[in-house]
């Protein structure tokens, strides 16, 4: 139990110390490029709205970007 507590506290302190390390600033005129993609897929859905003055359903709708 003491070993587990010691390892846990070292993990917490180590994370805090690593987060405080300053990085080297990028020189002026540097260009950064990032590219990524998402493989998520969406299916058709029905959305039902119900309230005091309305009650309708949007059928066969698709999530958009």
Short mmCIF file of C-alpha atoms in Angstrom, two decimals:
data_model
loop_
_atom_site.label_atom_id
_atom_site.label_comp_id
_atom_site.label_asym_id
_atom_site.label_seq_id
_atom_site.Cartn_x
_atom_site.Cartn_y
_atom_site.Cartn_z
CA UNK A 1 0.00 0.00 0.00
CA UNK A 2 2.86 2.38 0.80
CA UNK A 3 4.53 1.58 -2.51
CA UNK A 4 1.32 2.27 -4.40
CA UNK A 5 0.89 5.61 -2.59
CA UNK A 6 4.50 6.55 -3.28
CA UNK A 7 4.20 5.73 -6.99
CA UNK A 8 0.94 7.64 -7.27
CA UNK A 9 2.38 10.74 -5.60
CA UNK A 10 5.51 10.57 -7.80
CA UNK A 11 3.26 10.34 -10.85
CA UNK A 12 1.34 13.45 -9.80
CA UNK A 13 4.45 15.48 -8.99
CA UNK A 14 6.21 14.32 -12.15
CA UNK A 15 3.31 15.46 -14.30
CA UNK A 16 3.30 18.88 -12.68
CA UNK A 17 7.04 19.30 -13.16
CA UNK A 18 6.92 18.28 -16.82
CA UNK A 19 4.10 20.72 -17.51
CA UNK A 20 6.21 23.63 -16.26
CA UNK A 21 9.14 23.12 -18.66
CA UNK A 22 9.27 26.14 -20.98
CA UNK A 23 9.60 25.40 -24.67
CA UNK A 24 11.90 27.13 -27.09
CA UNK A 25 10.01 29.93 -28.86
CA UNK A 26 9.70 29.60 -32.62
CA UNK A 27 11.76 32.07 -34.64
CA UNK A 28 9.97 34.92 -36.40
CA UNK A 29 8.57 33.99 -39.79
CA UNK A 30 7.99 30.34 -38.88
CA UNK A 31 5.16 28.53 -40.64
CA UNK A 32 3.25 25.71 -38.98
CA UNK A 33 1.07 23.29 -40.95
CA UNK A 34 -1.36 20.82 -39.43
CA UNK A 35 -3.44 18.27 -41.30
CA UNK A 36 -5.92 15.76 -39.98
CA UNK A 37 -9.09 13.92 -40.82
CA UNK A 38 -12.04 12.28 -39.14
CA UNK A 39 -13.38 8.88 -40.15
CA UNK A 40 -16.69 9.35 -38.35
CA UNK A 41 -19.83 8.31 -40.18
CA UNK A 42 -23.36 9.51 -39.69
CA UNK A 43 -26.65 7.78 -40.40
CA UNK A 44 -30.05 9.24 -41.20
CA UNK A 45 -32.12 10.27 -38.19
CA UNK A 46 -35.62 11.44 -37.29
CA UNK A 47 -35.85 14.43 -34.94
CA UNK A 48 -39.13 15.02 -33.11
CA UNK A 49 -40.08 18.45 -31.70
CA UNK A 50 -43.00 18.76 -29.30
CA UNK A 51 -44.18 21.86 -27.47
CA UNK A 52 -47.28 23.85 -26.48
CA UNK A 53 -47.88 25.26 -29.99
CA UNK A 54 -46.05 22.76 -32.18
CA UNK A 55 -45.61 19.05 -32.76
CA UNK A 56 -43.59 17.99 -35.80
CA UNK A 57 -40.93 15.53 -36.90
CA UNK A 58 -38.02 16.09 -39.25
CA UNK A 59 -37.53 12.81 -41.06
CA UNK A 60 -34.44 11.48 -42.80
CA UNK A 61 -32.09 14.26 -41.68
CA UNK A 62 -28.31 14.01 -41.80
CA UNK A 63 -25.63 15.68 -39.68
CA UNK A 64 -23.74 18.35 -41.58
CA UNK A 65 -20.49 20.17 -41.15
#
